[in-house]
mmCIF file of C-alpha atoms and ligand atoms in Angstrom:
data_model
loop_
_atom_site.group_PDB
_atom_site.id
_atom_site.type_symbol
_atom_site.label_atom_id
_atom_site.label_comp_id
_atom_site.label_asym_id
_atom_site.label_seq_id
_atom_site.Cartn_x
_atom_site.Cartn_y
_atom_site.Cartn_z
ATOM 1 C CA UNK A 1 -89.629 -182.171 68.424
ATOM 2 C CA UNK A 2 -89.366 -185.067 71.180
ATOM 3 C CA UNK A 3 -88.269 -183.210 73.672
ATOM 4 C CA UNK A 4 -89.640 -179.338 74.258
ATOM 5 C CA UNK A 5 -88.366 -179.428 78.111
ATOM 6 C CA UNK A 6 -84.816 -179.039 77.149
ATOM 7 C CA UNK A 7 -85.883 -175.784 75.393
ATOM 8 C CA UNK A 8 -87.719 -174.396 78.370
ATOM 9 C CA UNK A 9 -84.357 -175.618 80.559
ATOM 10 C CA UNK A 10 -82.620 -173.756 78.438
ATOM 11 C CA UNK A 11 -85.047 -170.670 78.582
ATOM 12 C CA UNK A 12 -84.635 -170.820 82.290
ATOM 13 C CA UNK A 13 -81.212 -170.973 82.576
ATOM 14 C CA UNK A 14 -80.474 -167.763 80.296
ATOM 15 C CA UNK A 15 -79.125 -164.733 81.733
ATOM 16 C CA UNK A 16 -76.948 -161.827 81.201
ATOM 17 C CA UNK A 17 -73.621 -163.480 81.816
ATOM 18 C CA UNK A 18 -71.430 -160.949 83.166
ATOM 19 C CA UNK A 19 -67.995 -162.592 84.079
ATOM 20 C CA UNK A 20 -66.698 -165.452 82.632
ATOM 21 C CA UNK A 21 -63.499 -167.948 83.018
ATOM 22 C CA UNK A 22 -60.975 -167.700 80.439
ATOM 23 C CA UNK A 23 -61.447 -171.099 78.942
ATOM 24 C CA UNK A 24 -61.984 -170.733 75.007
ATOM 25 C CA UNK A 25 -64.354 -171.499 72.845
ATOM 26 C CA UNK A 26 -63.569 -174.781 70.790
ATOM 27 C CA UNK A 27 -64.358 -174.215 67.178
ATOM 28 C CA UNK A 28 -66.839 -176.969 66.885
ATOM 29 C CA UNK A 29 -68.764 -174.607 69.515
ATOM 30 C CA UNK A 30 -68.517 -171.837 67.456
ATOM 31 C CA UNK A 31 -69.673 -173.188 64.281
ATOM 32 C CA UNK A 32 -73.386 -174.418 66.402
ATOM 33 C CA UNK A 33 -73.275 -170.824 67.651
ATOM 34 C CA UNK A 34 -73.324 -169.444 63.884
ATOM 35 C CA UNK A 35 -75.414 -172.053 62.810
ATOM 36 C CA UNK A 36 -78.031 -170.616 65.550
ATOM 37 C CA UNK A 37 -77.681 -167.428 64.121
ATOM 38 C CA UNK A 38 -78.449 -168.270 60.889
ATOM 39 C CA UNK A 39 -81.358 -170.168 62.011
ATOM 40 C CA UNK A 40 -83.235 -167.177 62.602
ATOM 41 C CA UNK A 41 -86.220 -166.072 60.495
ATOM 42 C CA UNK A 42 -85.839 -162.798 58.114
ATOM 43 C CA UNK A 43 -88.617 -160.906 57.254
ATOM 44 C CA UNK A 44 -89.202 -161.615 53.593
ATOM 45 C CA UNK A 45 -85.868 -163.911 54.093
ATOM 46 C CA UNK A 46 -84.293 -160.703 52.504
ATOM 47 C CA UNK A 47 -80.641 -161.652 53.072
ATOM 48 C CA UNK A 48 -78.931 -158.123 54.816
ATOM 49 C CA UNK A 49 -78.127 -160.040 58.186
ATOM 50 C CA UNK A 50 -74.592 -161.091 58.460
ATOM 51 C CA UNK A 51 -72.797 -161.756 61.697
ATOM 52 C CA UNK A 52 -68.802 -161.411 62.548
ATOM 53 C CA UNK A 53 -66.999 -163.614 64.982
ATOM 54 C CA UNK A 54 -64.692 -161.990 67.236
ATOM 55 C CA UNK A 55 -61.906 -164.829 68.697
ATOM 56 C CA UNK A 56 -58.860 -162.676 68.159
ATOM 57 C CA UNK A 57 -57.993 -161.292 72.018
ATOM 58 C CA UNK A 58 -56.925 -158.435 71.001
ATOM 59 C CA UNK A 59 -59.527 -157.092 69.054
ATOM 60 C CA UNK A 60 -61.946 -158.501 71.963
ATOM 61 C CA UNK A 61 -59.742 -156.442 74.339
ATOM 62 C CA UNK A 62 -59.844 -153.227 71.779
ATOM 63 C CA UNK A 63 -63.995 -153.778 71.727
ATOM 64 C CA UNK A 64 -64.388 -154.061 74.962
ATOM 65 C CA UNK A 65 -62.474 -150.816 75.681
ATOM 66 C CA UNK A 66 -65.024 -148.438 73.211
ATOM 67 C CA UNK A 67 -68.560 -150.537 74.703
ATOM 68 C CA UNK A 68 -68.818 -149.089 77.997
ATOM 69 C CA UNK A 69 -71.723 -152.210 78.410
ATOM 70 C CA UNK A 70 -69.390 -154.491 78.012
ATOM 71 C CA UNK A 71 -68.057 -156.081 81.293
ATOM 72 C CA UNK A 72 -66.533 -159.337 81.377
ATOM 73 C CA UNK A 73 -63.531 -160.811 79.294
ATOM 74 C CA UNK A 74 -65.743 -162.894 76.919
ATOM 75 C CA UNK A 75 -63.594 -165.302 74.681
ATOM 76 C CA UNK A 76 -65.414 -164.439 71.743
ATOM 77 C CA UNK A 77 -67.955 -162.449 70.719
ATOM 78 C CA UNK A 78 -70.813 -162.604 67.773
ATOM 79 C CA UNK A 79 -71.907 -159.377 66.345
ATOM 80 C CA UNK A 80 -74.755 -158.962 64.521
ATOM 81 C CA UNK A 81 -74.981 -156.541 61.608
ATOM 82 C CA UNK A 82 -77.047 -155.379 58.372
ATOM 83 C CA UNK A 83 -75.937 -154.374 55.351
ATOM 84 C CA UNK A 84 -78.249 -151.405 54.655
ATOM 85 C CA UNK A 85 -77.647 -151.342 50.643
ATOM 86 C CA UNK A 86 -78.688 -154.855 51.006
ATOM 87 C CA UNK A 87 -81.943 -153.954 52.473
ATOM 88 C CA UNK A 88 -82.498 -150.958 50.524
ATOM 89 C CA UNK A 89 -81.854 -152.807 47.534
ATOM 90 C CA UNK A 90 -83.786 -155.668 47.773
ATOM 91 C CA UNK A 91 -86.994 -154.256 50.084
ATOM 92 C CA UNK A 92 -86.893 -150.576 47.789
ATOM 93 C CA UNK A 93 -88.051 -149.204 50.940
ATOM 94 C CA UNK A 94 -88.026 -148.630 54.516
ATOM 95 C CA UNK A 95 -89.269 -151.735 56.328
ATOM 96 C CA UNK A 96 -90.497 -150.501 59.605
ATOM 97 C CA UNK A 97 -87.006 -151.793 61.301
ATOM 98 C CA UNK A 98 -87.529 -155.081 59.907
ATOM 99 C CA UNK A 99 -83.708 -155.564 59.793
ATOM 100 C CA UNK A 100 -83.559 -154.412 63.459
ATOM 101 C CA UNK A 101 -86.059 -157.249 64.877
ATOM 102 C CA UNK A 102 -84.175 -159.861 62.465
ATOM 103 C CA UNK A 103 -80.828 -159.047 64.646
ATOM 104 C CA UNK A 104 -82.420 -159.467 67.459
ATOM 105 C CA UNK A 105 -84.010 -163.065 66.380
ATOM 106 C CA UNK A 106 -80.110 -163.943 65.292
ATOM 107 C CA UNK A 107 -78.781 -162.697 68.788
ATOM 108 C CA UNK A 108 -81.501 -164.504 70.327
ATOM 109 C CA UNK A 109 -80.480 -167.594 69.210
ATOM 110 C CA UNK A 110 -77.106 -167.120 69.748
ATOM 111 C CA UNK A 111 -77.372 -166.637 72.972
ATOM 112 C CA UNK A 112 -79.595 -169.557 73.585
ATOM 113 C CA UNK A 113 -77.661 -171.931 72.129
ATOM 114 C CA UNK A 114 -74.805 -170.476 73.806
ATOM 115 C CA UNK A 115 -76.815 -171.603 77.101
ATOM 116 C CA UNK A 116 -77.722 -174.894 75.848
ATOM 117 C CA UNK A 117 -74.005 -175.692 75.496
ATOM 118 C CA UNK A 118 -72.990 -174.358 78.772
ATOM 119 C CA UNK A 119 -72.028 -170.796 77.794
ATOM 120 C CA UNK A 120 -72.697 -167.707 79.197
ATOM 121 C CA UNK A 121 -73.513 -164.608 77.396
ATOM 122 C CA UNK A 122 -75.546 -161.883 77.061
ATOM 123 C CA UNK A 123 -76.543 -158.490 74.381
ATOM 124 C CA UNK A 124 -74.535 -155.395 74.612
ATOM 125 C CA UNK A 125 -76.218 -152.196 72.715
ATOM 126 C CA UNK A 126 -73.920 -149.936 75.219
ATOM 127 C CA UNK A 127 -70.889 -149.504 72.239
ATOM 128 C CA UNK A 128 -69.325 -146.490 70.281
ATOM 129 C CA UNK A 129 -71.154 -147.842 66.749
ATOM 130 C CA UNK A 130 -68.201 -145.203 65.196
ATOM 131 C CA UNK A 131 -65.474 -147.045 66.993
ATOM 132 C CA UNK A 132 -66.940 -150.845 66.715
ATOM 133 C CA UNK A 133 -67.549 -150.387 62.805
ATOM 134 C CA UNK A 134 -63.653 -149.084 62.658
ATOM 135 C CA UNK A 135 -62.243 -151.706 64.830
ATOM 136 C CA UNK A 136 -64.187 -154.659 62.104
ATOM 137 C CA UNK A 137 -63.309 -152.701 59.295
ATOM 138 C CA UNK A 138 -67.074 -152.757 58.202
ATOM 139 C CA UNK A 139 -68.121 -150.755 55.105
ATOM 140 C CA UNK A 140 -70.027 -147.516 55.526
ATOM 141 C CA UNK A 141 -73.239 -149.559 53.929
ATOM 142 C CA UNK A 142 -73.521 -151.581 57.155
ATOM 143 C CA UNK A 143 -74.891 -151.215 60.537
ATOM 144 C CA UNK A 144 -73.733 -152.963 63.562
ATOM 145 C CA UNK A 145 -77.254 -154.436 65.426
ATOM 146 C CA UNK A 146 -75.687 -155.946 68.322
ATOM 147 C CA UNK A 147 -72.941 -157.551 70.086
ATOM 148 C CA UNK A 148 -72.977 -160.595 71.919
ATOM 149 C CA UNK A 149 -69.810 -161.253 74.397
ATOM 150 C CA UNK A 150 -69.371 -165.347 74.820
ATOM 151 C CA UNK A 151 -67.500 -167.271 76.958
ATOM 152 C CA UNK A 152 -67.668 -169.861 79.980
ATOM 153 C CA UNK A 153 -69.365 -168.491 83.273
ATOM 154 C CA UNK A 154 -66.803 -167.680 85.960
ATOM 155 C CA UNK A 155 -68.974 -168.865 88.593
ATOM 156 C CA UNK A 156 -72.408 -170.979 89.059
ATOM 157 C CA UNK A 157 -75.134 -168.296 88.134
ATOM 158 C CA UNK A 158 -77.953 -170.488 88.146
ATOM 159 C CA UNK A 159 -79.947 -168.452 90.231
ATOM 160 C CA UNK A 160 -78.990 -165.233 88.237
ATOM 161 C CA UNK A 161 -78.998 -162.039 89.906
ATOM 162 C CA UNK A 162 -81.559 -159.129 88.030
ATOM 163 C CA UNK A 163 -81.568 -155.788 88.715
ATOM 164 C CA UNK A 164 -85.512 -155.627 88.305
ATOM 165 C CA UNK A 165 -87.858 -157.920 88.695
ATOM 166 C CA UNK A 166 -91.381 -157.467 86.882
ATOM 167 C CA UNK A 167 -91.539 -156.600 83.363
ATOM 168 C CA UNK A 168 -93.670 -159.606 82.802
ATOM 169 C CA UNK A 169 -96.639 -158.048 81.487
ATOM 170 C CA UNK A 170 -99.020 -160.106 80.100
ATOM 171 C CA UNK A 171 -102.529 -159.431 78.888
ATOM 172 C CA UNK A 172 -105.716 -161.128 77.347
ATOM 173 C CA UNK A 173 -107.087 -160.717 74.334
ATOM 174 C CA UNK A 174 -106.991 -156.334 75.339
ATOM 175 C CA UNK A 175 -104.655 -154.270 76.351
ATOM 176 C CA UNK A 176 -105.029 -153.598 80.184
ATOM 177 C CA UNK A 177 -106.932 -157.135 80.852
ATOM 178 C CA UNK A 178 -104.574 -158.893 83.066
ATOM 179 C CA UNK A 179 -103.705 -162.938 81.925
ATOM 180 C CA UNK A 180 -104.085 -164.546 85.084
ATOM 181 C CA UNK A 181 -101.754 -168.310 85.232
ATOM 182 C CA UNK A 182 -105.204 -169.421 86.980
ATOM 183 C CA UNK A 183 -107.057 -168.500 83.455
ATOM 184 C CA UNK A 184 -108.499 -171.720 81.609
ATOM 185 C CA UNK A 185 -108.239 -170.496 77.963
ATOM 186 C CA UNK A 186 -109.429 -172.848 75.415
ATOM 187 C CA UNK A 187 -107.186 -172.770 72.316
ATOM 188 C CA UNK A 188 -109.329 -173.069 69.149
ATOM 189 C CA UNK A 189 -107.955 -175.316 67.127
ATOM 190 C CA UNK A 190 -107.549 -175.033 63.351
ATOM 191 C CA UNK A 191 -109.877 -172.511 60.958
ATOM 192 C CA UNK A 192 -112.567 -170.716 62.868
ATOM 193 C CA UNK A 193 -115.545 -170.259 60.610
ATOM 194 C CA UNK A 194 -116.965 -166.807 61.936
ATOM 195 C CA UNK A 195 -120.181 -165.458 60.504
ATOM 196 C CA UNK A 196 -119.073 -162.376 58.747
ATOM 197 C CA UNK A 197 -117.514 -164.996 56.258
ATOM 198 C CA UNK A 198 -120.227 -167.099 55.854
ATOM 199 C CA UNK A 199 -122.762 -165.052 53.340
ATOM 200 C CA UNK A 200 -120.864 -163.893 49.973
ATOM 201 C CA UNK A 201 -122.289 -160.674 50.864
ATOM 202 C CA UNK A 202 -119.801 -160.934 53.907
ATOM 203 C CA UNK A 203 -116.961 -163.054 52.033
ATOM 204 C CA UNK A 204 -116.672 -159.846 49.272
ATOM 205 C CA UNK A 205 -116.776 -157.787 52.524
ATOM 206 C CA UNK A 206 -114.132 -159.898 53.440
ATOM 207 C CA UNK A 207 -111.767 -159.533 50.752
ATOM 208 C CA UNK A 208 -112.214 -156.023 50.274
ATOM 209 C CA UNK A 209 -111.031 -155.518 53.255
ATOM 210 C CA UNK A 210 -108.295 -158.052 52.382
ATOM 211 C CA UNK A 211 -107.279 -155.657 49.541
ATOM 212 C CA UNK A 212 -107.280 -152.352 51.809
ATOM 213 C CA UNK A 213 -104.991 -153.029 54.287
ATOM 214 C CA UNK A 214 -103.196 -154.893 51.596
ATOM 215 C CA UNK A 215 -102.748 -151.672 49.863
ATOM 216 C CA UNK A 216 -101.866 -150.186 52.992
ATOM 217 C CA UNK A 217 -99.031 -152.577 53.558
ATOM 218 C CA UNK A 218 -97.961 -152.087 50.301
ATOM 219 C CA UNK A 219 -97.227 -148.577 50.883
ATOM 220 C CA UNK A 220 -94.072 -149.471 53.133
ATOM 221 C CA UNK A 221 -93.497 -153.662 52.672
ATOM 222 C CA UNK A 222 -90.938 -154.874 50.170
ATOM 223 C CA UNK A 223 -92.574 -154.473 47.249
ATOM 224 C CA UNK A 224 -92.512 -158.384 46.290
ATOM 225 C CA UNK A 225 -95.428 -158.466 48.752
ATOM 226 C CA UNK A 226 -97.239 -156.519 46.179
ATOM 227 C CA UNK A 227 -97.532 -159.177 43.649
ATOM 228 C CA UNK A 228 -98.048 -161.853 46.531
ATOM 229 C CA UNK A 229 -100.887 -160.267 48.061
ATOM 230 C CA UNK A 230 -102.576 -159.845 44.680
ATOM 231 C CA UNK A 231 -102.344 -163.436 44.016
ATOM 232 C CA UNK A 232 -103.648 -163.930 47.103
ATOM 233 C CA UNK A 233 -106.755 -162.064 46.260
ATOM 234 C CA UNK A 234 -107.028 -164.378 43.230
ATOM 235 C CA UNK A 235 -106.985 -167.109 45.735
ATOM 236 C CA UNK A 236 -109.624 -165.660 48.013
ATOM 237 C CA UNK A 237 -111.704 -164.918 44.830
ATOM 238 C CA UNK A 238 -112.177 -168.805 43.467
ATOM 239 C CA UNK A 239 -113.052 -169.383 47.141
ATOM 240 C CA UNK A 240 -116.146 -167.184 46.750
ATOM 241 C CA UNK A 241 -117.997 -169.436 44.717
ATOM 242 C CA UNK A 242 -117.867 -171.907 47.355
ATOM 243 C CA UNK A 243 -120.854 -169.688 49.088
ATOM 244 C CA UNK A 244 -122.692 -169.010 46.027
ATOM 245 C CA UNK A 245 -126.117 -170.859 47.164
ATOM 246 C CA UNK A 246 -125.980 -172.611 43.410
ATOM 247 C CA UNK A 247 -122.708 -173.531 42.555
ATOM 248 C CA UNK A 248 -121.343 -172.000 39.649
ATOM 249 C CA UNK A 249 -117.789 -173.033 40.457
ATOM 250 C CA UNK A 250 -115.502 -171.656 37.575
ATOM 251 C CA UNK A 251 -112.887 -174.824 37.408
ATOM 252 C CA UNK A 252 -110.456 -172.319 35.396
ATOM 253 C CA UNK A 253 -109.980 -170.050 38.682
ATOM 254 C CA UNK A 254 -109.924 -173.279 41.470
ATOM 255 C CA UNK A 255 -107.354 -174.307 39.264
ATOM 256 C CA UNK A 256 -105.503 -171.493 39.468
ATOM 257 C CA UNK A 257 -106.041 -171.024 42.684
ATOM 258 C CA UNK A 258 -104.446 -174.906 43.253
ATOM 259 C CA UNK A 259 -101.492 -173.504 41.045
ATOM 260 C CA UNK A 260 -100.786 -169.976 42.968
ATOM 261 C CA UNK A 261 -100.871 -172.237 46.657
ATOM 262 C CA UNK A 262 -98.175 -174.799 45.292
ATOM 263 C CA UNK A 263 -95.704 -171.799 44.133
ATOM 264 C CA UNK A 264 -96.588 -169.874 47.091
ATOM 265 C CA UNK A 265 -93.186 -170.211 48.618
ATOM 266 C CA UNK A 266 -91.255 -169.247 45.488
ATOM 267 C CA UNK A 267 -91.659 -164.911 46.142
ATOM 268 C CA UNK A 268 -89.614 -165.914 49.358
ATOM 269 C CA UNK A 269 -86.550 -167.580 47.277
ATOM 270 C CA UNK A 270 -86.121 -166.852 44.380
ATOM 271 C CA UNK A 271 -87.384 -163.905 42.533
ATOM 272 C CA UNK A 272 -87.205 -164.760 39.253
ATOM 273 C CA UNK A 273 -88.290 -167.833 39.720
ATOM 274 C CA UNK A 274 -91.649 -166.325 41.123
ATOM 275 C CA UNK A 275 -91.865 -163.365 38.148
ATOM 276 C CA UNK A 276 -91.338 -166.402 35.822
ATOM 277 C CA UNK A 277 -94.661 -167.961 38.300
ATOM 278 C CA UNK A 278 -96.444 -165.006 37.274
ATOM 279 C CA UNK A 279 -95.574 -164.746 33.403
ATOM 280 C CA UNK A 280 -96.916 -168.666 32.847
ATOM 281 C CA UNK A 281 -99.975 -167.852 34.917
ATOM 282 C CA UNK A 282 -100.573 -164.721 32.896
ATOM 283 C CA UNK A 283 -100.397 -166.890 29.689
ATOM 284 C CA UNK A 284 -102.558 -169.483 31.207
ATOM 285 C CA UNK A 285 -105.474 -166.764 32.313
ATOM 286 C CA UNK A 286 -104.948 -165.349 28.565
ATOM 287 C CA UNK A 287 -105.488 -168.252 26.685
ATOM 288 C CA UNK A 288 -107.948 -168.563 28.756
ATOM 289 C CA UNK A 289 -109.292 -165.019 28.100
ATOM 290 C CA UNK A 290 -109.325 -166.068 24.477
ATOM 291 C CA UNK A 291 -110.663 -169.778 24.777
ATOM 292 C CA UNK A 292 -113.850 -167.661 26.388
ATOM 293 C CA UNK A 293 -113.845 -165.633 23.591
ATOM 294 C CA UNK A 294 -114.453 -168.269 21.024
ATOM 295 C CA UNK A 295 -111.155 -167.391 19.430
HETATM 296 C C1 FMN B 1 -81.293 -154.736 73.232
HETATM 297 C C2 FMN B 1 -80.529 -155.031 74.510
HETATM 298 C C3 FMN B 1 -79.379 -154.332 74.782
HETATM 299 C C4 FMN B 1 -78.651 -154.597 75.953
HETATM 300 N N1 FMN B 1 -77.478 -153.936 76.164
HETATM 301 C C5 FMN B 1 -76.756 -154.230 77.277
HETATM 302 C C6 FMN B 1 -75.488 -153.618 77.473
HETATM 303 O O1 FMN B 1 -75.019 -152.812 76.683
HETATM 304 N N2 FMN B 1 -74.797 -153.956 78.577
HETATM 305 C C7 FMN B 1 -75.268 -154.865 79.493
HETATM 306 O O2 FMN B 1 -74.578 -155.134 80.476
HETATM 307 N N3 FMN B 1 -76.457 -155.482 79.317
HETATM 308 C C8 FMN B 1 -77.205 -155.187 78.234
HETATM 309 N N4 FMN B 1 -78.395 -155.826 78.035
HETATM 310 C C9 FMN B 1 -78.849 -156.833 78.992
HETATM 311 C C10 FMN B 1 -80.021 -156.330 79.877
HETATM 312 O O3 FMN B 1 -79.543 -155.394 80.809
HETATM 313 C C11 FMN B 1 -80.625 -157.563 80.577
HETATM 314 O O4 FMN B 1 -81.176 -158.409 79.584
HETATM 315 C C12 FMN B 1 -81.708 -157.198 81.570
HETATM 316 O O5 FMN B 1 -81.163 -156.493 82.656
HETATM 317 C C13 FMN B 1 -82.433 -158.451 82.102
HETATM 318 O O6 FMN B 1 -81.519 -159.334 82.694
HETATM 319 P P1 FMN B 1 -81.337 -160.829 82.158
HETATM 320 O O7 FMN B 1 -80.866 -160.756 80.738
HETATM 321 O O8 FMN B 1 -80.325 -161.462 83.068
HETATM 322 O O9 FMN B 1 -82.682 -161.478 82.231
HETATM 323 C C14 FMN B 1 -79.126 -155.573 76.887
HETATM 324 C C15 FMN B 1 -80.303 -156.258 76.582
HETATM 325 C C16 FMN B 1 -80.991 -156.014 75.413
HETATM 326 C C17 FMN B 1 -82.245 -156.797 75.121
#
């Protein structure tokens, strides 16, 4: 990126915009406002986030009226939802509120952009979910996440008004050690090398413990991490010989280990693409299995 201060102009000039002009919203706006919101990561890019744009005035009116949050007559809204068969679905299980913190990344962006291009708007949690889900004829499957009222600022709110200040808690390293802006913290860049890694004694210490909170995460992750996390462990494995004190490399497994980095991406799109992964490397570590064998 060339320019980062236009970001951190942008993150200045956000605020919860409360009243706003009645201008619209061209459509070319719109579409860079749902292009934001697509933007936004997913955890394990499981696709349950959808959004619904709101121009009609009426049904802005009618949502206004059951979000007793909502001040303002915004000229469109954005509201972010999940589609919980979606989630359930894909993830087989309950992902900690994944979906929850993925709305808020879409909302997030939303709203930023919104400021970049001169917008105002804000989140509104303070809605009848009943009524809002009735008025946008969602599906009983789906959960509204948030709503985000756009439109043009009524009046210059550069130096926007909050109702607290604080709430810019910041520690170091622990919970409870204050970050000081004075602090001179030396970002290390790249790998660390720490010593518990550098003995195989302490790099199969290593991976064990790799493998328990693995299993642990497994318990409640989507369970595509499962497979991921054990070819992982492969990976972590081939690097092992690099601190035998002889070398014994095994080529077989550092090629493998080459092979599982370059399709790392593929659990994220496509699943049978990455089963298919896993099929060819099985057949590859059993011919293997039997070119060992003498066979
Ligand atoms: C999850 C969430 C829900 C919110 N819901 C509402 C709401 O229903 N109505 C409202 O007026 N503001 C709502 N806000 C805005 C907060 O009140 C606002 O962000 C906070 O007071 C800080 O002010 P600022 O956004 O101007 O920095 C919400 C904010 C968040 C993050």
């Amino acid at each position: 990126l060339s320019n980062s201060s236009d970001l951190f102009a942008v993150l200045k000039a956000r605020h919860s915009c409360r009243n706003f002009d009645s201008r619209p919203i061209r459509p070319e706006i719109l579409r860079k406002l749902i292009y934001a919101a697509h933007r936004a990561s997913t955890a394990g890019n499981v696709p349950y986030r959808f959004i619904i744009v709101v121009n009609d005035p009426i049904k802005l009116k009618m949502l206004r009226l059951v979000s007793p949050g909502y001040s303002g007559d915004s000229s469109a809204a954005i509201v972010v939802c999940t589609n919980l068969r979606v989630e359930r679905e894909i993830t087989k299980v309950d992902t900690d509120r994944c979906s929850a913190y993925d709305a808020g990344a879409a909302a997030e962006n939303v709203v930023l952009a919104a400021y970049a291009m001169g917008l105002g708007a804000l989140f509104i949690k303070s809605y009848s979910e009943t009524a809002v889900k009735k008025l946008l004829d969602l599906p009983e499957e789906c959960r509204t996440d948030l709503i985000i009222p756009l439109g043009y600022p009524a009046r210059d709110e550069s130096t926007p008004v909050r109702a607290r200040t604080g709430g810019k808690i910041t520690y170091l390293n622990k919970y409870g050690a204050q970050w000081k802006n004075s602090e001179n913290v030396a970002v290390t860049p790249g790998k660390v090398e720490t010593a518990e890694e550098s003995t195989l004694k302490d790099g199969i210490f290593t991976l064990a413990l790799f493998l328990v909170t693995s299993a642990r995460g497994c318990v409640k992750e989507p369970h595509v991490y499962g497979p991921v996390r054990l070819l992982d462990a492969v990976c972590r494995l081939a690097d092992l010989y690099s601190k035998i004190d002889a070398p014994v490399a095994d080529d077989f497994l550092v090629a493998a280990k080459q092979k599982i980095m370059e399709n790392d991406n593929k659990s994220m799109v496509s699943e049978d693409d990455f089963v298919k992964f896993i099929d060819d490397l099985v057949i590859q570590f059993t011919d293997e299995l039997i070119r060992r064998h003498g066979k």
